[in-house]
Every structure is written in structure tokens, then in C-alpha cells.
Short mmCIF file of C-alpha atoms and ligand atoms in Angstrom, two decimals:
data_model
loop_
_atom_site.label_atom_id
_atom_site.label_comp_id
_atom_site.label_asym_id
_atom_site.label_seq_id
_atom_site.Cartn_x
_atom_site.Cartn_y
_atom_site.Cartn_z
CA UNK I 1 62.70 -19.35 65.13
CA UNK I 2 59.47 -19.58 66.47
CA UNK I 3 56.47 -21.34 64.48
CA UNK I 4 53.63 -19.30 63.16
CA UNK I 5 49.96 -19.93 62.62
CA UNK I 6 47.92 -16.94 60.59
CA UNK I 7 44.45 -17.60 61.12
CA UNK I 8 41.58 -16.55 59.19
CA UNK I 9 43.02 -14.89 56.51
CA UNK I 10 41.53 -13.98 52.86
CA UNK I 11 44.48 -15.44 51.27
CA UNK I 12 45.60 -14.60 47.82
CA UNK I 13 48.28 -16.88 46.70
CA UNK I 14 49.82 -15.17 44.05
CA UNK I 15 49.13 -17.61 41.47
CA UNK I 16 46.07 -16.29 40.04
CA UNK I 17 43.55 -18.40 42.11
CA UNK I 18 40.73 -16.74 43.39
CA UNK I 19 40.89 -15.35 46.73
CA UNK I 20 40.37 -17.92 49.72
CA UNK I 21 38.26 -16.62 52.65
CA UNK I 22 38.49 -18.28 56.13
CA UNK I 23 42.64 -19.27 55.39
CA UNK I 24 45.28 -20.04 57.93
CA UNK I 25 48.61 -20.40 56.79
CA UNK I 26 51.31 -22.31 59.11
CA UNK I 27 54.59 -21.17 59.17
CA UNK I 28 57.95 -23.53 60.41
CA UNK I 29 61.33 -22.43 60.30
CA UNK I 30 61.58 -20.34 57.06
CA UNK I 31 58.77 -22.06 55.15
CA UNK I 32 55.50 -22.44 54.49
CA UNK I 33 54.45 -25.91 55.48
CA UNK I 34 50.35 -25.70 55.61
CA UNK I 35 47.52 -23.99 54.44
CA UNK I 36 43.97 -24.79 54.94
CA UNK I 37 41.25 -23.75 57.33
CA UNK I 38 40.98 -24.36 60.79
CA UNK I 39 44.57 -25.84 61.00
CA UNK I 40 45.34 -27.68 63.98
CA UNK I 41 48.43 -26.61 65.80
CA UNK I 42 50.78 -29.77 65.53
CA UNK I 43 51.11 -31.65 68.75
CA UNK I 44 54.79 -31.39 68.78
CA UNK I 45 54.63 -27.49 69.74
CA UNK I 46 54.57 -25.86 73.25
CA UNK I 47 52.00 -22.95 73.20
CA UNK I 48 55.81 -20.93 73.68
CA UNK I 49 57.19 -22.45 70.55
CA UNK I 50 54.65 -20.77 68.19
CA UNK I 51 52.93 -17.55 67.28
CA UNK I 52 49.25 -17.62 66.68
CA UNK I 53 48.17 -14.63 65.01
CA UNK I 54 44.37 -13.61 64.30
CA UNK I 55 43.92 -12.14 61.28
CA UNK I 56 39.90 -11.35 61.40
CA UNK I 57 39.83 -11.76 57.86
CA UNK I 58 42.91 -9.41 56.83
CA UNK I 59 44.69 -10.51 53.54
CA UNK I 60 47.37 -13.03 53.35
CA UNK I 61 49.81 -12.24 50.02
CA UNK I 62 52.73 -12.97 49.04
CA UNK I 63 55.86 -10.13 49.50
CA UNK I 64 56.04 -8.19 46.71
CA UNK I 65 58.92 -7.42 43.82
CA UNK I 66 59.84 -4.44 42.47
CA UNK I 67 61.36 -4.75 39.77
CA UNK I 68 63.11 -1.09 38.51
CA UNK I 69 64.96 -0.51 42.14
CA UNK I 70 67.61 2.36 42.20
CA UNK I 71 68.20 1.87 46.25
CA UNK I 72 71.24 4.44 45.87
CA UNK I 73 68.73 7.17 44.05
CA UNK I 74 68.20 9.39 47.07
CA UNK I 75 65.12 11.09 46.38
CA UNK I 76 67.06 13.78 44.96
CA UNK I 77 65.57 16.86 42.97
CA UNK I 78 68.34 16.28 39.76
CA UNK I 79 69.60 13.19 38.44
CA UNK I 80 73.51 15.64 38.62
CA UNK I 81 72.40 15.32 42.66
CA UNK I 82 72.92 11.35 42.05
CA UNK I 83 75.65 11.77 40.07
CA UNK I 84 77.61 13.81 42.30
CA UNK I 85 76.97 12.80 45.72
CA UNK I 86 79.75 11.59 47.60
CA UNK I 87 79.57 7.30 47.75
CA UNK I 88 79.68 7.71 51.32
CA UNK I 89 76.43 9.41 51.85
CA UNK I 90 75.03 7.59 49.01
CA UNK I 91 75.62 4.13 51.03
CA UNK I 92 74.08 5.42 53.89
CA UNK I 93 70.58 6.72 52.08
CA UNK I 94 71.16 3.17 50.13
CA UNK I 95 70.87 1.46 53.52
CA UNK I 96 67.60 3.01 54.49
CA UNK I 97 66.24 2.78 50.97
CA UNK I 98 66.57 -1.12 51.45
CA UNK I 99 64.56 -1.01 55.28
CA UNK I 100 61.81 0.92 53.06
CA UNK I 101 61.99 -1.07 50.28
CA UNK I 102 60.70 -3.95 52.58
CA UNK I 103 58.37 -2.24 54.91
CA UNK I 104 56.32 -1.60 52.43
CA UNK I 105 55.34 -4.76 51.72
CA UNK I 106 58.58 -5.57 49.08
CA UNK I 107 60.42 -8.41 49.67
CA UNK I 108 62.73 -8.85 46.75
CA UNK I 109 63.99 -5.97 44.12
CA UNK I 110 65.80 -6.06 41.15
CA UNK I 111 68.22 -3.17 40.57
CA UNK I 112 68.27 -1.23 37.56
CA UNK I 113 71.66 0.22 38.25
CA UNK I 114 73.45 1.15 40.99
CA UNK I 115 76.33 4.05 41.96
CA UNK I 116 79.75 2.24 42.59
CA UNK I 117 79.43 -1.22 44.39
CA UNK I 118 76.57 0.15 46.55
CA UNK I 119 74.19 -2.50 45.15
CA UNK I 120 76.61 -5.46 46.07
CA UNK I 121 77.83 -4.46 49.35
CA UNK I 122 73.90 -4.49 50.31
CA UNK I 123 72.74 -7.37 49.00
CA UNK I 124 75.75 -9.07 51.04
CA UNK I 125 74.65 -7.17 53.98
CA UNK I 126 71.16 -8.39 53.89
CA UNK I 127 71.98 -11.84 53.09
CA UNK I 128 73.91 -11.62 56.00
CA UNK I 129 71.86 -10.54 57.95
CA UNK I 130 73.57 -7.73 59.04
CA UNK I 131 71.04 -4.63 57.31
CA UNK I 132 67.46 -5.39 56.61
CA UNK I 133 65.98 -5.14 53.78
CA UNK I 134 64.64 -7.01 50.59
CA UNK I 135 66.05 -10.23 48.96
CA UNK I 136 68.15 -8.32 45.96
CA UNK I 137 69.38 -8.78 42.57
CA UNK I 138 72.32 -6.56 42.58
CA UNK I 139 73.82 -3.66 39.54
CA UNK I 140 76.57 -1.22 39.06
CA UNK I 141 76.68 1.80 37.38
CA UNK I 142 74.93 2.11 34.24
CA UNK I 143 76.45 1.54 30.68
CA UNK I 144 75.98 4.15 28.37
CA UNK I 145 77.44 5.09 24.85
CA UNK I 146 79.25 8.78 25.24
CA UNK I 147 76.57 11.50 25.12
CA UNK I 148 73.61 9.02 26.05
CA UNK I 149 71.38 10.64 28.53
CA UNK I 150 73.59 10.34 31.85
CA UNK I 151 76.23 11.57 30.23
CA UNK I 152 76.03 14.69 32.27
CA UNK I 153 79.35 16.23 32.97
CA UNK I 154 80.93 18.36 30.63
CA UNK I 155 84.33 16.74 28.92
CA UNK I 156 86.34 18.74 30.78
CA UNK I 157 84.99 17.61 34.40
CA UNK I 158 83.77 13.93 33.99
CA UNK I 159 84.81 11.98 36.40
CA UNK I 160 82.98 9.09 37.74
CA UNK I 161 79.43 9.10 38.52
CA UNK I 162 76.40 7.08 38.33
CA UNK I 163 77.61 5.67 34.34
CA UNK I 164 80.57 4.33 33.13
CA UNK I 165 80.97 5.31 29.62
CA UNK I 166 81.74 2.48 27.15
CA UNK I 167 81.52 2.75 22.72
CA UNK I 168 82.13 0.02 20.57
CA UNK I 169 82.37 -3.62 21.07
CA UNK I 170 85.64 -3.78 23.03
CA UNK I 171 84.84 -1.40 25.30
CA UNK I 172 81.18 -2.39 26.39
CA UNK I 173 82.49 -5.92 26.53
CA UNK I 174 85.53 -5.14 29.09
CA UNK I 175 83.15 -3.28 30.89
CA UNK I 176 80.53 -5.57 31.49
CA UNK I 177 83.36 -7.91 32.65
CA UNK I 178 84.50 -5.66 34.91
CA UNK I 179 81.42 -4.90 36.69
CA UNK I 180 80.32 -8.93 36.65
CA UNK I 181 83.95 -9.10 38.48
CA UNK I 182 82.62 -7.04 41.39
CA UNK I 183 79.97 -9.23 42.03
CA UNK I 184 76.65 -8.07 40.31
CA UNK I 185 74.08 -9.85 39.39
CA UNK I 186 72.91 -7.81 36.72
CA UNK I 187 74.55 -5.18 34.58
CA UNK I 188 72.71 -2.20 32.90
CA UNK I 189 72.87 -0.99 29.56
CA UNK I 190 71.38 2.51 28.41
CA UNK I 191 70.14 1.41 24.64
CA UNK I 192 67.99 4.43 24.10
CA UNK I 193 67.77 7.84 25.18
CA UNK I 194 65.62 9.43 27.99
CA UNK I 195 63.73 12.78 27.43
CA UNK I 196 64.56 14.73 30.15
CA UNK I 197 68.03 15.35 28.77
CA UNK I 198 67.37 17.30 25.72
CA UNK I 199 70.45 16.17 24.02
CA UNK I 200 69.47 12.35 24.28
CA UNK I 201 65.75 11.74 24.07
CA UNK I 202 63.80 8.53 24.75
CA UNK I 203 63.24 8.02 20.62
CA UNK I 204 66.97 8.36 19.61
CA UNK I 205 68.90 4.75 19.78
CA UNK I 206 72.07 5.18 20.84
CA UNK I 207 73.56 1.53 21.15
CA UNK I 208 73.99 -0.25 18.09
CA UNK I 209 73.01 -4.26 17.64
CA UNK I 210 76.72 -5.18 17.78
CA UNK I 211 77.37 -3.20 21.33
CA UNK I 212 74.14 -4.79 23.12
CA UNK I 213 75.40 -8.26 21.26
CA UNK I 214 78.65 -7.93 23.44
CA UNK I 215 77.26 -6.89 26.12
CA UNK I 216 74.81 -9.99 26.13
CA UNK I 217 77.62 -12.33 25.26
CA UNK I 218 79.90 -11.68 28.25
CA UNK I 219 76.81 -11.92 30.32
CA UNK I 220 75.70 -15.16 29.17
CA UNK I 221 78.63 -16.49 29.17
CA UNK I 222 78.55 -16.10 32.91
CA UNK I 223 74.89 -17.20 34.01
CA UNK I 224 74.30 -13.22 34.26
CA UNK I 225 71.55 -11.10 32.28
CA UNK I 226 71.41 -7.92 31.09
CA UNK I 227 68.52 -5.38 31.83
CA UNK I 228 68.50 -2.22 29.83
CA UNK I 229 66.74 1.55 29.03
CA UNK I 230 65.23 0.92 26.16
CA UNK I 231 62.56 3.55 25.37
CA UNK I 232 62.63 3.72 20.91
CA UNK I 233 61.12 1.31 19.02
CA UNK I 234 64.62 0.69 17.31
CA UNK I 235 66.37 0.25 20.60
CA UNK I 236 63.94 -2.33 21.82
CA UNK I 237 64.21 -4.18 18.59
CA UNK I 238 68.09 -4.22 18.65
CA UNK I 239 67.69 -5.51 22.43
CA UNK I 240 65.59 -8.52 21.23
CA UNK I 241 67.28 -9.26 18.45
CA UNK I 242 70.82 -9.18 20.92
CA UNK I 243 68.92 -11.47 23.32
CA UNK I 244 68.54 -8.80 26.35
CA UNK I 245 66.83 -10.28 29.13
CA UNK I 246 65.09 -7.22 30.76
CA UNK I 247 63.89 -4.49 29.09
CA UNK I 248 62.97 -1.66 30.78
CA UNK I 249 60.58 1.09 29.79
CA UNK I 250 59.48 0.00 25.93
CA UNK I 251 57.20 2.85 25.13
CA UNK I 252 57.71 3.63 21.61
CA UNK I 253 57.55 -0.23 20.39
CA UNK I 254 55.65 -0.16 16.67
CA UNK I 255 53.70 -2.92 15.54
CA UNK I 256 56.60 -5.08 14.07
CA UNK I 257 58.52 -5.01 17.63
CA UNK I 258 55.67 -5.43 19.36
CA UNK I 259 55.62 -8.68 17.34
CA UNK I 260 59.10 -9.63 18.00
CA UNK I 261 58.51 -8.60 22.15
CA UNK I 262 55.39 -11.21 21.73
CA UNK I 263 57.66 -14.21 20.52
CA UNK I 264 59.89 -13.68 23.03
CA UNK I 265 57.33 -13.73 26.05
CA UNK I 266 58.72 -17.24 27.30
CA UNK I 267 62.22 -15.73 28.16
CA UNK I 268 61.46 -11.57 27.92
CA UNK I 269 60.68 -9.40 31.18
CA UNK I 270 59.20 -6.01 30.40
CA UNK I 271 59.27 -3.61 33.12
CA UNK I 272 57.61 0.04 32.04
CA UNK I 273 58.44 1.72 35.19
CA UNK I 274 55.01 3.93 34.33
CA UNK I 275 55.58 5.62 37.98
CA UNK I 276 58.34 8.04 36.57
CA UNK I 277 56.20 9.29 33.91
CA UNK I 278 52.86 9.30 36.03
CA UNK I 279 54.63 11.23 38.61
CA UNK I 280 56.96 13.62 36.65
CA UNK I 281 53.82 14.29 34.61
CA UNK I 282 51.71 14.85 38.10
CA UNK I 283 54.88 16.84 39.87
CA UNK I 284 58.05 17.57 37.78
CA UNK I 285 56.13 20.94 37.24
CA UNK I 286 55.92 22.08 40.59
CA UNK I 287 60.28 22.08 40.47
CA UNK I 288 60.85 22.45 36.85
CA UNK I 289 57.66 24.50 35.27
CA UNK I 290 55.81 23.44 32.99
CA UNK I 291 57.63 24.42 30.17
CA UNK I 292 60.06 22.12 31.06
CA UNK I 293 57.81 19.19 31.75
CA UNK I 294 56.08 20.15 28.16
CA UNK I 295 59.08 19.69 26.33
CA UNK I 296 60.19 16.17 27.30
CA UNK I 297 56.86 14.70 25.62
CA UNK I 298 56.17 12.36 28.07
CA UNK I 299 52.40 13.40 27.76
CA UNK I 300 52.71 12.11 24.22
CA UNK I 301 55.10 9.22 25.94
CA UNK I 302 52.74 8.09 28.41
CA UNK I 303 49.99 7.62 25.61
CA UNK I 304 52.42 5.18 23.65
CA UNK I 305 53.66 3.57 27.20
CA UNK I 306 50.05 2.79 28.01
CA UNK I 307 48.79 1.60 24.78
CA UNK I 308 51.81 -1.13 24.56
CA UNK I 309 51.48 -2.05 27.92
CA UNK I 310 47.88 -2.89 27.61
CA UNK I 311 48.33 -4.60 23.93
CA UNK I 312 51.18 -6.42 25.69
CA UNK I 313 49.33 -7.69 28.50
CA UNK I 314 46.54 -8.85 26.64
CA UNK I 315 48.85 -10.93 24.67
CA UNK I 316 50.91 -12.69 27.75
CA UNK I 317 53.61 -10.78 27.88
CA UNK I 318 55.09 -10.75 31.65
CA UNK I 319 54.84 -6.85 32.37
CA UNK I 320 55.93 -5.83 36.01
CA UNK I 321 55.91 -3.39 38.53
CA UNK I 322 59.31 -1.53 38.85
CA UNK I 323 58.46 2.40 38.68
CA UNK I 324 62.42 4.33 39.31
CA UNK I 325 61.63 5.90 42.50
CA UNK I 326 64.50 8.05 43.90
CA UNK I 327 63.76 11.21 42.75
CA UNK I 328 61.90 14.08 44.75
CA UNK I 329 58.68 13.68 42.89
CA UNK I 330 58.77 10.18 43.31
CA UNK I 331 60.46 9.23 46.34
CA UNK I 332 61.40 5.58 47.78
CA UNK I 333 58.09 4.14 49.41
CA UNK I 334 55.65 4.88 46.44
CA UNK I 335 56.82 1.01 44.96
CA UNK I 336 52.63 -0.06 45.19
CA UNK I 337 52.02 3.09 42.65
CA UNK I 338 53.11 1.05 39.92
CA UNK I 339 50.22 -1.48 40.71
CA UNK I 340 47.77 1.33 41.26
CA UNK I 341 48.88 2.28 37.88
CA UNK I 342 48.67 -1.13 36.39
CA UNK I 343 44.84 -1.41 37.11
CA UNK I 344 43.83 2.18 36.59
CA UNK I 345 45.77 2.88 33.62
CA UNK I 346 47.05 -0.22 31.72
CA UNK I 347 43.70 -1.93 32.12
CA UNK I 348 45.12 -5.29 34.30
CA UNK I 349 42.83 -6.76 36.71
CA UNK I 350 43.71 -5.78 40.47
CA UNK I 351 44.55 -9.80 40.20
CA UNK I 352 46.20 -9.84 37.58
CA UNK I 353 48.64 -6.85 39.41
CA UNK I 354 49.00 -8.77 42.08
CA UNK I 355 50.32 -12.27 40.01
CA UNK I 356 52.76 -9.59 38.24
CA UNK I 357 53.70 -8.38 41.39
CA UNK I 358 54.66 -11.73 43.25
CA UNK I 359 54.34 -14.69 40.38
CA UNK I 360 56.02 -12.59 38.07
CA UNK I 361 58.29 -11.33 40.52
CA UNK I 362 59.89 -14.21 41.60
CA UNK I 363 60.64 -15.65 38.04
CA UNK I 364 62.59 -11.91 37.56
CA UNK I 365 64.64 -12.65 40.53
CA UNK I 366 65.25 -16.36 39.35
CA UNK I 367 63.09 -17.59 42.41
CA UNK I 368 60.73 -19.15 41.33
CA UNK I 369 60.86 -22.50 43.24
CA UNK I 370 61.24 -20.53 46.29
CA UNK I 371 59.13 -17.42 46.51
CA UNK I 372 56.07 -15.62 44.97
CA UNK I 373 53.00 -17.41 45.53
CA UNK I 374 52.05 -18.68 48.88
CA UNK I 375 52.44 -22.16 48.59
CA UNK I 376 53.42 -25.35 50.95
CA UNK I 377 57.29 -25.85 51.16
CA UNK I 378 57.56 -21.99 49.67
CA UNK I 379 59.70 -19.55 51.54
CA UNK I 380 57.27 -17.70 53.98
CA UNK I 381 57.43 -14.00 52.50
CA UNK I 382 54.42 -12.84 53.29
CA UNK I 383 52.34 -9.73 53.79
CA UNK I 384 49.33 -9.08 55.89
CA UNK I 385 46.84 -6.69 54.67
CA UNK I 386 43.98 -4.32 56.39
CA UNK I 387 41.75 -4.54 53.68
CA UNK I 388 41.07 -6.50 50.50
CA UNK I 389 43.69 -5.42 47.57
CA UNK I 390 41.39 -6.70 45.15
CA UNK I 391 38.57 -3.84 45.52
CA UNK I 392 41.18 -1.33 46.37
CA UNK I 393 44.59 -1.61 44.62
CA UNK I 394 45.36 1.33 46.32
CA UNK I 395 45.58 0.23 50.04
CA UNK I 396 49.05 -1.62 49.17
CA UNK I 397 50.61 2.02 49.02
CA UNK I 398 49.07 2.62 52.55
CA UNK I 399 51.83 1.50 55.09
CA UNK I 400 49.70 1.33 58.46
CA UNK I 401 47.59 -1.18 56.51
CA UNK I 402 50.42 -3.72 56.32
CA UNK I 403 49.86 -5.04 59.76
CA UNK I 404 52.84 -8.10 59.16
CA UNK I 405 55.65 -8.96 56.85
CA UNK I 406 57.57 -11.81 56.71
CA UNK I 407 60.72 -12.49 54.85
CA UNK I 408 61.96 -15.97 55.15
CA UNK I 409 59.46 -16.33 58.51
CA UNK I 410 60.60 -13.46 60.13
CA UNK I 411 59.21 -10.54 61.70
CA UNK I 412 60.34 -7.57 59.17
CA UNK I 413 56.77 -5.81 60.95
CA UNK I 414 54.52 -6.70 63.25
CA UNK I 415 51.20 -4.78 64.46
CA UNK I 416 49.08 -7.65 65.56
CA UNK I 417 48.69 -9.61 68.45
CA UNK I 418 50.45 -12.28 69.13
CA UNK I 419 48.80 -15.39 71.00
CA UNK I 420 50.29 -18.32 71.90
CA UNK I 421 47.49 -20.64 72.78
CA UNK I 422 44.19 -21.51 70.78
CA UNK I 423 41.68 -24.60 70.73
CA UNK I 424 44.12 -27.65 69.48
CA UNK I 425 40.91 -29.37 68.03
CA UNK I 426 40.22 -29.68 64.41
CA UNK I 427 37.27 -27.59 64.35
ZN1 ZN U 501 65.95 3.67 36.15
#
């Protein structure tokens, strides 16, 4: 692979530091191996053997994570669309989910559930370098007590979907087995309910601490976590107290489990997914009236959700972007919504998006030594940006302004010139 020199750049590292003007960053093989300004081009390259790329003072970041990924959620109007769909077709949207996962500007995910063994037949792919798309954490189908909120079939039909359905000890534990036995990384456990099925809303619990307790056991046991729906206060609390590692959504926390969530900040990952309530709020009435979009609170919901978040930021708690696009309203491509979202709602700095974004990302996907912050001997996942995400937060979610990305040193995009010779002098 061919050496490459970005010069110029405003370069935000990822790790909180204030933004660097006047940066190049020197790429080798699949790392990062200097930063500085006015880097020399090492003697030991022919102007053919490396890239030099002018960057005018575009941004240098770090690739993105997203961190609530459903790559096998087509953009589909209902959820029974998902849950229906023939795993055929759902492998093939799944492979173009992953090529736009990564051109825009996301360069690892973390599933949050997955139909069939979608999830782990892509991640192979990629790592083989076979498909493109981001580095992946990979799940299966969702666990979910009998009449939790994708249980969507009626008795009489249900036949395997986008949950396997699992009560009591035994049978979440030889599930979870089962589904670490295909190969995922991760396996997915609906604790609370979600309001848009009436019959399971986001306040009822519907896992008890001894189910999540299993599931968590037969995880650990293998080096694997266990991410979950958790929107109640109670269903939260039961996921601490089980030692979940992920929790996903977290709206309806009170002030005790907020407490709890805060004590846990060393090991816990919250990841609101705000995008799904933003944009169902914004859209869902355009396909479902607004009768329908009344009645699943998440008005009310989006109050609590914003509240915690903030109260949860401010005390240190890792919250990240991860927002459940697949749906119609909010389709696959939207990821940089959640940090929009994160400055405009939840009251982070555009800085402190970024960090959760990259930093934050990497420690979800157990990276940490290798990727997130743009750093010598780091792999060189990087994105170039027209514009300055710091004053505009929004210019992430504008694809012609991401002029390069890199995973691992190589060309997922590139807009920009390409030189191959510059002054070899130290300025
Ligand atoms: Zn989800």
C-alpha cells in the first residue's frame, strides 16, 4: 500500500485536544506513524511510493462509531416489513447498508441486533476483505420475553423473525449460547418495552433480574457482552444490577438509577439512540398520523431522554452516538444526526460529540489501543472534512463534504488530488 502524507489539515484528534491548525498527518502501511507540521517526506520513498494530499486546511478526524447499527433494518416503513422479509433480500440491503455505513464517515459499528446470521456473515466479509464496509461488532436476533414489543406475529403464525423468544432462566441462557455459537460478538436482550407497540410500551419491564443475570453470565463467561433495550427506569436498574454492558435507550431512569448508571461509568456504555425519537417525532406522522404518533408518548419520552442524557453527561457518563436507523423515516446514512442531536439537544459541546463519537467509540468496540483518536502508531481511520465540525456539527451529515476516508490506510473515498511530489525540505 502506498504511503500517505495529509498536509495542512485542522486536525482534531479525537481525544479532546483542541483543534490543531496547519497539521499533516503521515500515513505507512495501515498506521499512523507522524503528525506534526511541515513533515518531511522520509528519504526512503520514491515520489511513486506515496500519496501527498493537500488538504487547504480541511479537517483531519478520526472515523467515526456508531454505536446502535441495525445494518439488516432496510429502511422499511413497519418493523413486520423487517420481520418478514425474506433473509435473502435482507443480506443483500445488509451489504449496502455496510458500504453506507462507511461512506459516511463511519468506520466501526456496533450492532444492536441483527436478522439471522446476517451480522456475522458481514463482519467476516469485511474483515476479509471481500465487502466494504465498517470494522463491526456483530448480533443476532434480538432476545425478548413472549409478548415484549417484537413479538409481532400472532400465536398461530410465529415463525422466525427478527427475535427469538426466550422466558425464564433456562431458556434465555440456552439462547444466548446458541447465538454466541454462531459467532456474535454481542447478543441483544429486549429488557423493557418500546412504545410503538401498544401492547409493550417503553415503561413496562418485561425481563426480570434473574433472566438478564443469565443472560450476562453465559456472556461473561465467554469474553462476550450483552447490550440491551432498556427504556423503564426498572429495566435499567435490573440491567445494572445484572452487570449489562450496553444499555441502550435509558430514558425513563429516576434519580436512584441515575445514581446506580453514575457508579458504573468506568465499565457502563449508554447509547440513547435519540435519532428514532427525533425523527419518528419529526416524520412518523406523515405515514402513521398523528394520532398514532400522539399515542406512543415519545413527546413526553423525548423530554425524559434529554434531561438524563444531559444530567448524565455532565456527570461522565460515556453517552454515544448510535440512533436505529433502518426505518423509512430514518433511513441508513442519517448516522451524524445523532451528533447533531447531541449538541443541539443534549447540551454536549460539538467537541465533546466528536470524543463520543471516536474516543468513546473505540472503547465500545474494544479498540481502544488501535483506533479512535488520531494518534502515532494508531490505525489510520480517518476522515477528511470540507469544513470545520466544530462550528457546524451539522456538516458531518453532509456526504460531498467528506472529501477522504480511510480505514486501516485505505482509500474507502477519495475526492482530492493526489500529488506525488512536494518540497522534501523541512520547511
Ligand atoms: Zn434498535
Amino acid at each position: 500500500m502506498k504511503a500517505k502524507l495529509l498536509r495542512n489539515g485542522l486536525l482534531i484528534d479525537g481525544t479532546g485536544r483542541d483543534g490543531q491548525t496547519g497539521a499533516d498527518v503521515l500515513i505507512e502501511d495501515d498506521k499512523i506513524t507522524a503528525i506534526g507540521s511541515n513533515l518531511s517526506i522520509p528519504d526512503k520513498y520514491q515520489p511513486e511510493d506515496i500519496d501527498i494530499i493537500e488538504l487547504n486546511g480541511k479537517t483531519i478526524m478520526p472515523g467515526m462509531t456508531e454505536a446502535h447499527t441495525h445494518l439488516t433494518w432496510h429502511d422499511a416503513l413497519y418493523i413486520q416489513d423487517i420481520d418478514f422479509k425474506p433473509i435473502e433480500e435482507t443480506m443483500v440491503s445488509a451489504i449496502k447498508n455496510a458500504e453506507t455505513m462507511i461512506k459516511s464517515g463511519f468506520t466501526s459499528c456496533v450492532s444492536a441486533a441483527a436478522r439471522g446470521r446476517v451480522d456475522i456473515a458481514i463482519r467476516d466479509a469485511i474483515n476479509r476483505g471481500e465487502i466494504i464496509g465498517p470494522r463491526m461488532l456483530a448480533n443476532g436476533a434480538e432476545v425478548s420475553a413472549t409478548g415484549g414489543f417484537v413479538d409481532l406475529q400472532p400465536n398461530h403464525v410465529r415463525v422466525h423473525g427478527l427475535a427469538i423468544f426466550a422466558d425464564g432462566e433456562d431458556a434465555v441462557r440456552r439462547t444466548v449460547r446458541s447465538l454466541f455459537k454462531e459467532g456474535a460478538d454481542l447478543v441483544k436482550l429486549n429488557v423493557s418495552g418500546e412504545s410503538l407497540s401498544a401492547h409493550a410500551r417503553g415503561e413496562m419491564t418485561l425481563y426480570t433480574l434473574k433472566e438478564v443475570r443469565a443472560a450476562v453470565e453465559e456472556a461473561h463467561a465467554r469474553g462476550k457482552r450483552i447490550y440491551t433495550h432498556a427504556r423503564s427506569s426498572d429495566s435499567v436498574k435490573i440491567c445494572v444490577e445484572a452487570g449489562v454492558d450496553i444499555i441502550s435507550h435509558a430514558d425513563f431512569i429516576n434519580d436512584e438509577v441515575f445514581e446506580m448508571v453514575v457508579e458504573n461509568k468506568e465499565r457502563l456504555f449508554i447509547v440513547p439512540g435519540l435519532n428514532w425519537l427525533v425523527s419518528t417525532i419529526e416524520h412518523g406522522a406523515e405515514y402513521f398520523g398523528q394520532e398514532a404518533i400522539d399515542a406512543t408518548g415519545y413527546k413526553e419520552g423525548l423530554e425524559y431522554a434529554l434531561y438524563n442524557m444531559n444530567r448524565l453527561y455532565k456527570a461522565g457518563v460515556r453517552v454515544l452516538p448510535g440512533g436505529d436507523y433502518g426505518f423509512k423515516w430514518c433511513p441508513h446514512g442519517g448516522y451524524a444526526r445523532d451528533l447533531e442531536h447531541f449538541v443541539k439537544l443534549v447540551g454536549m459541546t460539538p467537541m465533546d460529540a466528536i470524543v463520543a463519537a471516536t474516543k468513546y467509540g473505540s472503547q465500545i468496540m474494544q479498540m481502544e489501543d488501535e483506533t479512535g483518536t488520531i494518534e502515532i502508531g494508531k490505525l489510520a481511520d480517518v476522515v477528511v472534512v470540507d469544513g470545520n465540525p466544530l462550528e457546524n456539527i451539522t456538516i458531518l451529515q453532509d456526504h460531498s463534504k467528506l472529501k477522504v476516508i480511510l480505514k486501516g490506510g485505505n482509500y474507502i473515498v477519495n475526492h482530492l488530488d493526489v500529488a506525488h511530489t512536494a518540497a522534501r525540505t523541512v520547511a
